[in-house]
Amino acid sequence: MLRVEADRGVVRLTLDRPDRRNALSLELLGRLGAALDAVAADPTARAVVLAATGPAFSAGHDLSEMVGRPDEEYETLFNTCSDIMLRLRRLPVPVIARVQGAAVAAGCQLVAACDLAVASEGATFATPGVKIGLFCTTPMVPIVRAIAPRAALEMLLTGAPITASRARELGLVNRVVPADRLDAAVAELTDAIGAVSPVALRIGKAAFYETLPLDEAAAYRRASSIMAANALEADAQEGMAAFLEKRPPRWCGP
């Protein structure tokens, strides 16, 4: 259901339900949550790549679990899914979505909740819940934070899929590449991330999401405080000294 692999600080989490188009069952969400907890506790982790097997990235929630259920089961499912999306945001390392196929409904939500995304040219993105009478309300939350509101509303109100190139134009994904270049493009990002200070990455990712909803003046106040504390960190002192001495920095670690 979920494959977990680690190599030189890059943890690859692969959704592995190709026969179900990697639908996000409650069990799969639970396994994904446990894997994210393990990454958060791993001081050697530098980045996470969220990938999938088969032709689809994820078809979203597993509808076979969603018909004729009592209220408390729906609450559990959507709360669990929302918790996973928040864990992606709060993880101390960057998360990169590797999108090789269709990302639909909660699958599209999963892409939007990641910090970065790389898609193959054939990938598509959609929030078609409205077509089956179940508006994609929880997927809407990270999507409207990733792209412009009117573009998000068009996806949500029509359920029509968009291409990878359109997703790139809107800002839902960072890069679009041929399918045979997908892993290389992801590796370019993980290599670049792996070369910089892990302390700065942790501080910077948290600061990005903390200041994003603030007004400009409040964001400056909080960012100034964070940056002053960051400057006292050993990695920052080492990085500035290395720059002045014209040598590569020697990071002190997490």
PDB file of C-alpha atoms in Angstrom:
ATOM      1  CA  MET A   1       0.000   0.000   0.000  1.00  0.00           C
ATOM      2  CA  LEU A   2       2.880   2.364   0.785  1.00  0.00           C
ATOM      3  CA  ARG A   3       6.546   1.796  -0.010  1.00  0.00           C
ATOM      4  CA  VAL A   4       9.137   3.642   2.080  1.00  0.00           C
ATOM      5  CA  GLU A   5      12.719   3.985   0.817  1.00  0.00           C
ATOM      6  CA  ALA A   6      15.564   6.206   2.005  1.00  0.00           C
ATOM      7  CA  ASP A   7      18.774   7.147   0.229  1.00  0.00           C
ATOM      8  CA  ARG A   8      21.265   9.780   1.414  1.00  0.00           C
ATOM      9  CA  GLY A   9      18.683  11.773   3.329  1.00  0.00           C
ATOM     10  CA  VAL A  10      15.942  11.582   0.675  1.00  0.00           C
ATOM     11  CA  VAL A  11      12.911   9.601   1.857  1.00  0.00           C
ATOM     12  CA  ARG A  12      10.706   8.332  -0.955  1.00  0.00           C
ATOM     13  CA  LEU A  13       7.105   7.513  -0.030  1.00  0.00           C
ATOM     14  CA  THR A  14       5.364   5.676  -2.869  1.00  0.00           C
ATOM     15  CA  LEU A  15       1.600   5.140  -2.956  1.00  0.00           C
ATOM     16  CA  ASP A  16       1.318   1.529  -4.112  1.00  0.00           C
ATOM     17  CA  ARG A  17      -2.323   0.677  -4.846  1.00  0.00           C
ATOM     18  CA  PRO A  18      -2.203   0.798  -8.658  1.00  0.00           C
ATOM     19  CA  ASP A  19      -5.210  -1.529  -8.944  1.00  0.00           C
ATOM     20  CA  ARG A  20      -7.242   1.092  -7.034  1.00  0.00           C
ATOM     21  CA  ARG A  21      -5.582   4.058  -8.760  1.00  0.00           C
ATOM     22  CA  ASN A  22      -3.830   4.789  -5.445  1.00  0.00           C
ATOM     23  CA  ALA A  23      -7.094   5.781  -3.775  1.00  0.00           C
ATOM     24  CA  LEU A  24      -6.560   7.215  -0.300  1.00  0.00           C
ATOM     25  CA  SER A  25      -8.241   4.620   1.883  1.00  0.00           C
ATOM     26  CA  LEU A  26      -8.294   5.147   5.630  1.00  0.00           C
ATOM     27  CA  GLU A  27      -5.636   2.449   5.986  1.00  0.00           C
ATOM     28  CA  LEU A  28      -3.356   4.085   3.422  1.00  0.00           C
ATOM     29  CA  LEU A  29      -3.774   7.465   5.118  1.00  0.00           C
ATOM     30  CA  GLY A  30      -2.818   5.844   8.422  1.00  0.00           C
ATOM     31  CA  ARG A  31       0.325   4.343   6.920  1.00  0.00           C
ATOM     32  CA  LEU A  32       1.220   7.646   5.317  1.00  0.00           C
ATOM     33  CA  GLY A  33       0.801   9.412   8.655  1.00  0.00           C
ATOM     34  CA  ALA A  34       3.082   6.902  10.381  1.00  0.00           C
ATOM     35  CA  ALA A  35       5.713   7.355   7.664  1.00  0.00           C
ATOM     36  CA  LEU A  36       5.593  11.138   8.040  1.00  0.00           C
ATOM     37  CA  ASP A  37       5.986  10.805  11.803  1.00  0.00           C
ATOM     38  CA  ALA A  38       9.091   8.662  11.222  1.00  0.00           C
ATOM     39  CA  VAL A  39      10.542  11.293   8.874  1.00  0.00           C
ATOM     40  CA  ALA A  40       9.882  14.046  11.419  1.00  0.00           C
ATOM     41  CA  ALA A  41      11.834  12.068  14.019  1.00  0.00           C
ATOM     42  CA  ASP A  42      14.751  11.268  11.669  1.00  0.00           C
ATOM     43  CA  PRO A  43      17.608  13.794  12.000  1.00  0.00           C
ATOM     44  CA  THR A  44      19.223  12.506   8.789  1.00  0.00           C
ATOM     45  CA  ALA A  45      16.188  13.257   6.586  1.00  0.00           C
ATOM     46  CA  ARG A  46      16.674  16.171   4.183  1.00  0.00           C
ATOM     47  CA  ALA A  47      13.694  15.843   1.823  1.00  0.00           C
ATOM     48  CA  VAL A  48      10.651  13.692   1.095  1.00  0.00           C
ATOM     49  CA  VAL A  49       9.545  12.632  -2.386  1.00  0.00           C
ATOM     50  CA  LEU A  50       5.883  11.626  -2.581  1.00  0.00           C
ATOM     51  CA  ALA A  51       5.415   9.341  -5.579  1.00  0.00           C
ATOM     52  CA  ALA A  52       2.977   6.725  -6.883  1.00  0.00           C
ATOM     53  CA  THR A  53       2.912   3.556  -8.967  1.00  0.00           C
ATOM     54  CA  GLY A  54       0.766   2.842 -12.001  1.00  0.00           C
ATOM     55  CA  PRO A  55      -0.928   5.239 -14.419  1.00  0.00           C
ATOM     56  CA  ALA A  56      -2.580   7.438 -11.750  1.00  0.00           C
ATOM     57  CA  PHE A  57      -0.958   9.499  -9.020  1.00  0.00           C
ATOM     58  CA  SER A  58      -4.088   9.236  -6.874  1.00  0.00           C
ATOM     59  CA  ALA A  59      -7.797   9.044  -7.615  1.00  0.00           C
ATOM     60  CA  GLY A  60      -8.595  10.652  -4.252  1.00  0.00           C
ATOM     61  CA  HIS A  61     -10.732   9.085  -1.553  1.00  0.00           C
ATOM     62  CA  ASP A  62     -11.714   5.444  -1.926  1.00  0.00           C
ATOM     63  CA  LEU A  63     -15.413   5.736  -2.763  1.00  0.00           C
ATOM     64  CA  SER A  64     -15.975   2.088  -1.846  1.00  0.00           C
ATOM     65  CA  GLU A  65     -15.448   3.183   1.783  1.00  0.00           C
ATOM     66  CA  MET A  66     -17.846   6.103   1.508  1.00  0.00           C
ATOM     67  CA  VAL A  67     -21.297   4.808   0.646  1.00  0.00           C
ATOM     68  CA  GLY A  68     -23.909   4.361   3.366  1.00  0.00           C
ATOM     69  CA  ARG A  69     -21.606   5.156   6.270  1.00  0.00           C
ATOM     70  CA  PRO A  70     -22.638   6.750   9.584  1.00  0.00           C
ATOM     71  CA  ASP A  71     -21.734  10.353  10.344  1.00  0.00           C
ATOM     72  CA  GLU A  72     -18.834   9.500  12.647  1.00  0.00           C
ATOM     73  CA  GLU A  73     -17.074   7.471   9.930  1.00  0.00           C
ATOM     74  CA  TYR A  74     -17.230  10.379   7.475  1.00  0.00           C
ATOM     75  CA  GLU A  75     -15.887  12.683  10.189  1.00  0.00           C
ATOM     76  CA  THR A  76     -13.025  10.262  10.894  1.00  0.00           C
ATOM     77  CA  LEU A  77     -12.108   9.929   7.224  1.00  0.00           C
ATOM     78  CA  PHE A  78     -12.063  13.642   6.402  1.00  0.00           C
ATOM     79  CA  ASN A  79     -10.393  14.618   9.671  1.00  0.00           C
ATOM     80  CA  THR A  80      -7.695  11.984   9.135  1.00  0.00           C
ATOM     81  CA  CYS A  81      -7.065  13.197   5.590  1.00  0.00           C
ATOM     82  CA  SER A  82      -6.922  16.819   6.710  1.00  0.00           C
ATOM     83  CA  ASP A  83      -4.457  15.858   9.451  1.00  0.00           C
ATOM     84  CA  ILE A  84      -2.157  14.236   6.863  1.00  0.00           C
ATOM     85  CA  MET A  85      -2.220  17.388   4.734  1.00  0.00           C
ATOM     86  CA  LEU A  86      -1.292  19.509   7.756  1.00  0.00           C
ATOM     87  CA  ARG A  87       1.524  17.108   8.648  1.00  0.00           C
ATOM     88  CA  LEU A  88       2.999  17.644   5.187  1.00  0.00           C
ATOM     89  CA  ARG A  89       3.022  21.392   5.865  1.00  0.00           C
ATOM     90  CA  ARG A  90       4.499  20.964   9.350  1.00  0.00           C
ATOM     91  CA  LEU A  91       7.154  18.424   8.407  1.00  0.00           C
ATOM     92  CA  PRO A  92      10.590  19.984   9.079  1.00  0.00           C
ATOM     93  CA  VAL A  93      11.892  19.019   5.615  1.00  0.00           C
ATOM     94  CA  PRO A  94      10.587  19.924   2.134  1.00  0.00           C
ATOM     95  CA  VAL A  95       8.121  17.533   0.481  1.00  0.00           C
ATOM     96  CA  ILE A  96       8.174  17.158  -3.314  1.00  0.00           C
ATOM     97  CA  ALA A  97       5.257  15.590  -5.172  1.00  0.00           C
ATOM     98  CA  ARG A  98       6.369  13.442  -8.134  1.00  0.00           C
ATOM     99  CA  VAL A  99       3.242  13.370 -10.295  1.00  0.00           C
ATOM    100  CA  GLN A 100       3.311  10.821 -13.108  1.00  0.00           C
ATOM    101  CA  GLY A 101      -0.431  10.628 -13.834  1.00  0.00           C
ATOM    102  CA  ALA A 102      -3.874  11.840 -12.852  1.00  0.00           C
ATOM    103  CA  ALA A 103      -4.194  13.610  -9.488  1.00  0.00           C
ATOM    104  CA  VAL A 104      -7.902  13.749  -8.734  1.00  0.00           C
ATOM    105  CA  ALA A 105      -9.920  15.211  -5.828  1.00  0.00           C
ATOM    106  CA  ALA A 106      -8.007  14.336  -2.631  1.00  0.00           C
ATOM    107  CA  GLY A 107      -5.153  13.270  -4.921  1.00  0.00           C
ATOM    108  CA  CYS A 108      -4.997  16.822  -6.248  1.00  0.00           C
ATOM    109  CA  GLN A 109      -5.243  18.000  -2.640  1.00  0.00           C
ATOM    110  CA  LEU A 110      -2.193  15.861  -1.844  1.00  0.00           C
ATOM    111  CA  VAL A 111      -0.171  17.573  -4.581  1.00  0.00           C
ATOM    112  CA  ALA A 112      -1.253  21.035  -3.446  1.00  0.00           C
ATOM    113  CA  ALA A 113      -0.334  20.224   0.170  1.00  0.00           C
ATOM    114  CA  CYS A 114       3.254  19.369  -0.779  1.00  0.00           C
ATOM    115  CA  ASP A 115       5.864  22.129  -0.775  1.00  0.00           C
ATOM    116  CA  LEU A 116       6.979  21.558  -4.371  1.00  0.00           C
ATOM    117  CA  ALA A 117       5.659  19.490  -7.277  1.00  0.00           C
ATOM    118  CA  VAL A 118       7.136  18.098 -10.481  1.00  0.00           C
ATOM    119  CA  ALA A 119       4.785  16.618 -13.073  1.00  0.00           C
ATOM    120  CA  SER A 120       5.177  14.633 -16.253  1.00  0.00           C
ATOM    121  CA  GLU A 121       3.723  16.147 -19.417  1.00  0.00           C
ATOM    122  CA  GLY A 122       0.875  13.639 -19.382  1.00  0.00           C
ATOM    123  CA  ALA A 123      -0.253  14.323 -15.815  1.00  0.00           C
ATOM    124  CA  THR A 124      -3.670  15.869 -15.203  1.00  0.00           C
ATOM    125  CA  PHE A 125      -5.295  17.534 -12.206  1.00  0.00           C
ATOM    126  CA  ALA A 126      -8.973  17.721 -11.292  1.00  0.00           C
ATOM    127  CA  THR A 127     -11.438  18.285  -8.453  1.00  0.00           C
ATOM    128  CA  PRO A 128     -14.524  16.554  -9.911  1.00  0.00           C
ATOM    129  CA  GLY A 129     -16.459  15.971  -6.701  1.00  0.00           C
ATOM    130  CA  VAL A 130     -19.205  18.323  -7.827  1.00  0.00           C
ATOM    131  CA  LYS A 131     -20.033  15.826 -10.591  1.00  0.00           C
ATOM    132  CA  ILE A 132     -20.996  13.162  -8.045  1.00  0.00           C
ATOM    133  CA  GLY A 133     -22.711  15.531  -5.629  1.00  0.00           C
ATOM    134  CA  LEU A 134     -19.811  15.767  -3.181  1.00  0.00           C
ATOM    135  CA  PHE A 135     -18.071  19.130  -3.496  1.00  0.00           C
ATOM    136  CA  CYS A 136     -14.279  18.937  -3.064  1.00  0.00           C
ATOM    137  CA  THR A 137     -14.350  21.114   0.055  1.00  0.00           C
ATOM    138  CA  THR A 138     -11.280  19.748   1.826  1.00  0.00           C
ATOM    139  CA  PRO A 139      -9.197  19.576  -1.392  1.00  0.00           C
ATOM    140  CA  MET A 140     -10.152  23.220  -1.887  1.00  0.00           C
ATOM    141  CA  VAL A 141      -8.183  24.269   1.221  1.00  0.00           C
ATOM    142  CA  PRO A 142      -4.608  23.753  -0.082  1.00  0.00           C
ATOM    143  CA  ILE A 143      -5.538  24.311  -3.735  1.00  0.00           C
ATOM    144  CA  VAL A 144      -6.807  27.859  -3.136  1.00  0.00           C
ATOM    145  CA  ARG A 145      -3.576  28.530  -1.244  1.00  0.00           C
ATOM    146  CA  ALA A 146      -1.531  27.311  -4.215  1.00  0.00           C
ATOM    147  CA  ILE A 147      -3.316  29.040  -7.118  1.00  0.00           C
ATOM    148  CA  ALA A 148      -5.462  32.107  -7.714  1.00  0.00           C
ATOM    149  CA  PRO A 149      -9.003  31.934  -6.244  1.00  0.00           C
ATOM    150  CA  ARG A 150     -10.823  32.260  -9.578  1.00  0.00           C
ATOM    151  CA  ALA A 151      -8.717  29.500 -11.142  1.00  0.00           C
ATOM    152  CA  ALA A 152      -9.392  27.300  -8.124  1.00  0.00           C
ATOM    153  CA  LEU A 153     -13.125  28.021  -8.327  1.00  0.00           C
ATOM    154  CA  GLU A 154     -13.225  27.063 -12.001  1.00  0.00           C
ATOM    155  CA  MET A 155     -11.678  23.688 -11.172  1.00  0.00           C
ATOM    156  CA  LEU A 156     -14.014  23.185  -8.206  1.00  0.00           C
ATOM    157  CA  LEU A 157     -17.256  24.351  -9.850  1.00  0.00           C
ATOM    158  CA  THR A 158     -16.831  22.546 -13.171  1.00  0.00           C
ATOM    159  CA  GLY A 159     -14.832  19.481 -12.141  1.00  0.00           C
ATOM    160  CA  ALA A 160     -12.999  19.743 -15.473  1.00  0.00           C
ATOM    161  CA  PRO A 161      -9.413  18.458 -15.500  1.00  0.00           C
ATOM    162  CA  ILE A 162      -6.470  20.682 -16.343  1.00  0.00           C
ATOM    163  CA  THR A 163      -3.266  19.663 -18.088  1.00  0.00           C
ATOM    164  CA  ALA A 164       0.165  19.658 -16.503  1.00  0.00           C
ATOM    165  CA  SER A 165       1.163  22.721 -18.523  1.00  0.00           C
ATOM    166  CA  ARG A 166      -1.911  24.603 -17.277  1.00  0.00           C
ATOM    167  CA  ALA A 167      -1.130  23.497 -13.708  1.00  0.00           C
ATOM    168  CA  ARG A 168       2.353  24.939 -14.198  1.00  0.00           C
ATOM    169  CA  GLU A 169       0.890  28.256 -15.434  1.00  0.00           C
ATOM    170  CA  LEU A 170      -1.367  28.448 -12.378  1.00  0.00           C
ATOM    171  CA  GLY A 171       1.406  27.565  -9.920  1.00  0.00           C
ATOM    172  CA  LEU A 172       0.033  24.200  -8.816  1.00  0.00           C
ATOM    173  CA  VAL A 173       3.266  22.522  -9.952  1.00  0.00           C
ATOM    174  CA  ASN A 174       6.796  23.897 -10.251  1.00  0.00           C
ATOM    175  CA  ARG A 175       8.068  21.978 -13.256  1.00  0.00           C
ATOM    176  CA  VAL A 176       6.643  19.927 -16.126  1.00  0.00           C
ATOM    177  CA  VAL A 177       8.962  17.510 -17.901  1.00  0.00           C
ATOM    178  CA  PRO A 178       8.776  14.538 -20.278  1.00  0.00           C
ATOM    179  CA  ALA A 179       7.953  11.298 -18.460  1.00  0.00           C
ATOM    180  CA  ASP A 180      11.465   9.943 -18.932  1.00  0.00           C
ATOM    181  CA  ARG A 181      12.884  13.066 -17.258  1.00  0.00           C
ATOM    182  CA  LEU A 182      10.635  12.993 -14.205  1.00  0.00           C
ATOM    183  CA  ASP A 183      13.066  11.322 -11.810  1.00  0.00           C
ATOM    184  CA  ALA A 184      15.958  13.468 -13.012  1.00  0.00           C
ATOM    185  CA  ALA A 185      13.956  16.654 -12.448  1.00  0.00           C
ATOM    186  CA  VAL A 186      13.020  15.536  -8.934  1.00  0.00           C
ATOM    187  CA  ALA A 187      16.666  14.656  -8.253  1.00  0.00           C
ATOM    188  CA  GLU A 188      17.745  18.150  -9.302  1.00  0.00           C
ATOM    189  CA  LEU A 189      15.541  19.569  -6.543  1.00  0.00           C
ATOM    190  CA  THR A 190      16.563  17.045  -3.879  1.00  0.00           C
ATOM    191  CA  ASP A 191      20.252  17.552  -4.715  1.00  0.00           C
ATOM    192  CA  ALA A 192      19.899  21.322  -4.402  1.00  0.00           C
ATOM    193  CA  ILE A 193      18.008  20.967  -1.120  1.00  0.00           C
ATOM    194  CA  GLY A 194      20.565  18.483   0.203  1.00  0.00           C
ATOM    195  CA  ALA A 195      23.407  20.944  -0.360  1.00  0.00           C
ATOM    196  CA  VAL A 196      22.055  23.712   1.886  1.00  0.00           C
ATOM    197  CA  SER A 197      21.812  24.069   5.655  1.00  0.00           C
ATOM    198  CA  PRO A 198      19.267  21.665   7.193  1.00  0.00           C
ATOM    199  CA  VAL A 199      18.747  24.119  10.044  1.00  0.00           C
ATOM    200  CA  ALA A 200      17.939  26.953   7.633  1.00  0.00           C
ATOM    201  CA  LEU A 201      15.555  24.678   5.729  1.00  0.00           C
ATOM    202  CA  ARG A 202      13.674  23.745   8.889  1.00  0.00           C
ATOM    203  CA  ILE A 203      13.416  27.343  10.063  1.00  0.00           C
ATOM    204  CA  GLY A 204      12.573  28.661   6.607  1.00  0.00           C
ATOM    205  CA  LYS A 205       9.809  26.189   5.780  1.00  0.00           C
ATOM    206  CA  ALA A 206       8.079  26.812   9.111  1.00  0.00           C
ATOM    207  CA  ALA A 207       8.429  30.593   8.688  1.00  0.00           C
ATOM    208  CA  PHE A 208       7.007  30.472   5.155  1.00  0.00           C
ATOM    209  CA  TYR A 209       3.730  28.884   6.237  1.00  0.00           C
ATOM    210  CA  GLU A 210       3.527  30.861   9.479  1.00  0.00           C
ATOM    211  CA  THR A 211       3.823  34.251   7.789  1.00  0.00           C
ATOM    212  CA  LEU A 212       1.815  33.426   4.655  1.00  0.00           C
ATOM    213  CA  PRO A 213      -1.635  34.287   6.121  1.00  0.00           C
ATOM    214  CA  LEU A 214      -0.433  37.420   7.960  1.00  0.00           C
ATOM    215  CA  ASP A 215      -0.811  40.969   6.696  1.00  0.00           C
ATOM    216  CA  GLU A 216       2.406  42.546   5.444  1.00  0.00           C
ATOM    217  CA  ALA A 217       3.306  44.492   8.595  1.00  0.00           C
ATOM    218  CA  ALA A 218       2.644  41.498  10.875  1.00  0.00           C
ATOM    219  CA  ALA A 219       4.583  39.238   8.517  1.00  0.00           C
ATOM    220  CA  TYR A 220       7.592  41.566   8.678  1.00  0.00           C
ATOM    221  CA  ARG A 221       7.471  41.634  12.478  1.00  0.00           C
ATOM    222  CA  ARG A 222       7.380  37.861  12.736  1.00  0.00           C
ATOM    223  CA  ALA A 223       9.954  37.340   9.966  1.00  0.00           C
ATOM    224  CA  SER A 224      12.375  39.780  11.595  1.00  0.00           C
ATOM    225  CA  SER A 225      12.150  37.902  14.889  1.00  0.00           C
ATOM    226  CA  ILE A 226      12.656  34.549  13.179  1.00  0.00           C
ATOM    227  CA  MET A 227      15.599  35.813  11.128  1.00  0.00           C
ATOM    228  CA  ALA A 228      17.305  37.290  14.203  1.00  0.00           C
ATOM    229  CA  ALA A 229      17.049  33.918  15.962  1.00  0.00           C
ATOM    230  CA  ASN A 230      18.233  32.154  12.798  1.00  0.00           C
ATOM    231  CA  ALA A 231      21.324  34.395  12.655  1.00  0.00           C
ATOM    232  CA  LEU A 232      22.398  33.046  16.047  1.00  0.00           C
ATOM    233  CA  GLU A 233      22.325  29.440  14.845  1.00  0.00           C
ATOM    234  CA  ALA A 234      25.694  27.739  14.328  1.00  0.00           C
ATOM    235  CA  ASP A 235      24.897  27.013  10.666  1.00  0.00           C
ATOM    236  CA  ALA A 236      24.214  30.699   9.955  1.00  0.00           C
ATOM    237  CA  GLN A 237      27.437  31.775  11.649  1.00  0.00           C
ATOM    238  CA  GLU A 238      29.362  29.114   9.732  1.00  0.00           C
ATOM    239  CA  GLY A 239      27.693  30.024   6.426  1.00  0.00           C
ATOM    240  CA  MET A 240      28.463  33.730   6.750  1.00  0.00           C
ATOM    241  CA  ALA A 241      32.053  33.007   7.796  1.00  0.00           C
ATOM    242  CA  ALA A 242      32.498  30.604   4.862  1.00  0.00           C
ATOM    243  CA  PHE A 243      31.194  33.215   2.436  1.00  0.00           C
ATOM    244  CA  LEU A 244      33.612  35.841   3.740  1.00  0.00           C
ATOM    245  CA  GLU A 245      36.486  33.371   3.676  1.00  0.00           C
ATOM    246  CA  LYS A 246      35.544  32.190   0.160  1.00  0.00           C
ATOM    247  CA  ARG A 247      35.245  28.498   1.088  1.00  0.00           C
ATOM    248  CA  PRO A 248      32.437  25.926   1.132  1.00  0.00           C
ATOM    249  CA  PRO A 249      30.445  25.895   4.382  1.00  0.00           C
ATOM    250  CA  ARG A 250      30.655  22.976   6.778  1.00  0.00           C
ATOM    251  CA  TRP A 251      27.118  22.577   8.105  1.00  0.00           C
ATOM    252  CA  CYS A 252      26.810  21.701  11.759  1.00  0.00           C
ATOM    253  CA  GLY A 253      23.799  19.427  11.270  1.00  0.00           C
ATOM    254  CA  PRO A 254      20.145  19.404  12.312  1.00  0.00           C
TER     255      PRO A 254
END
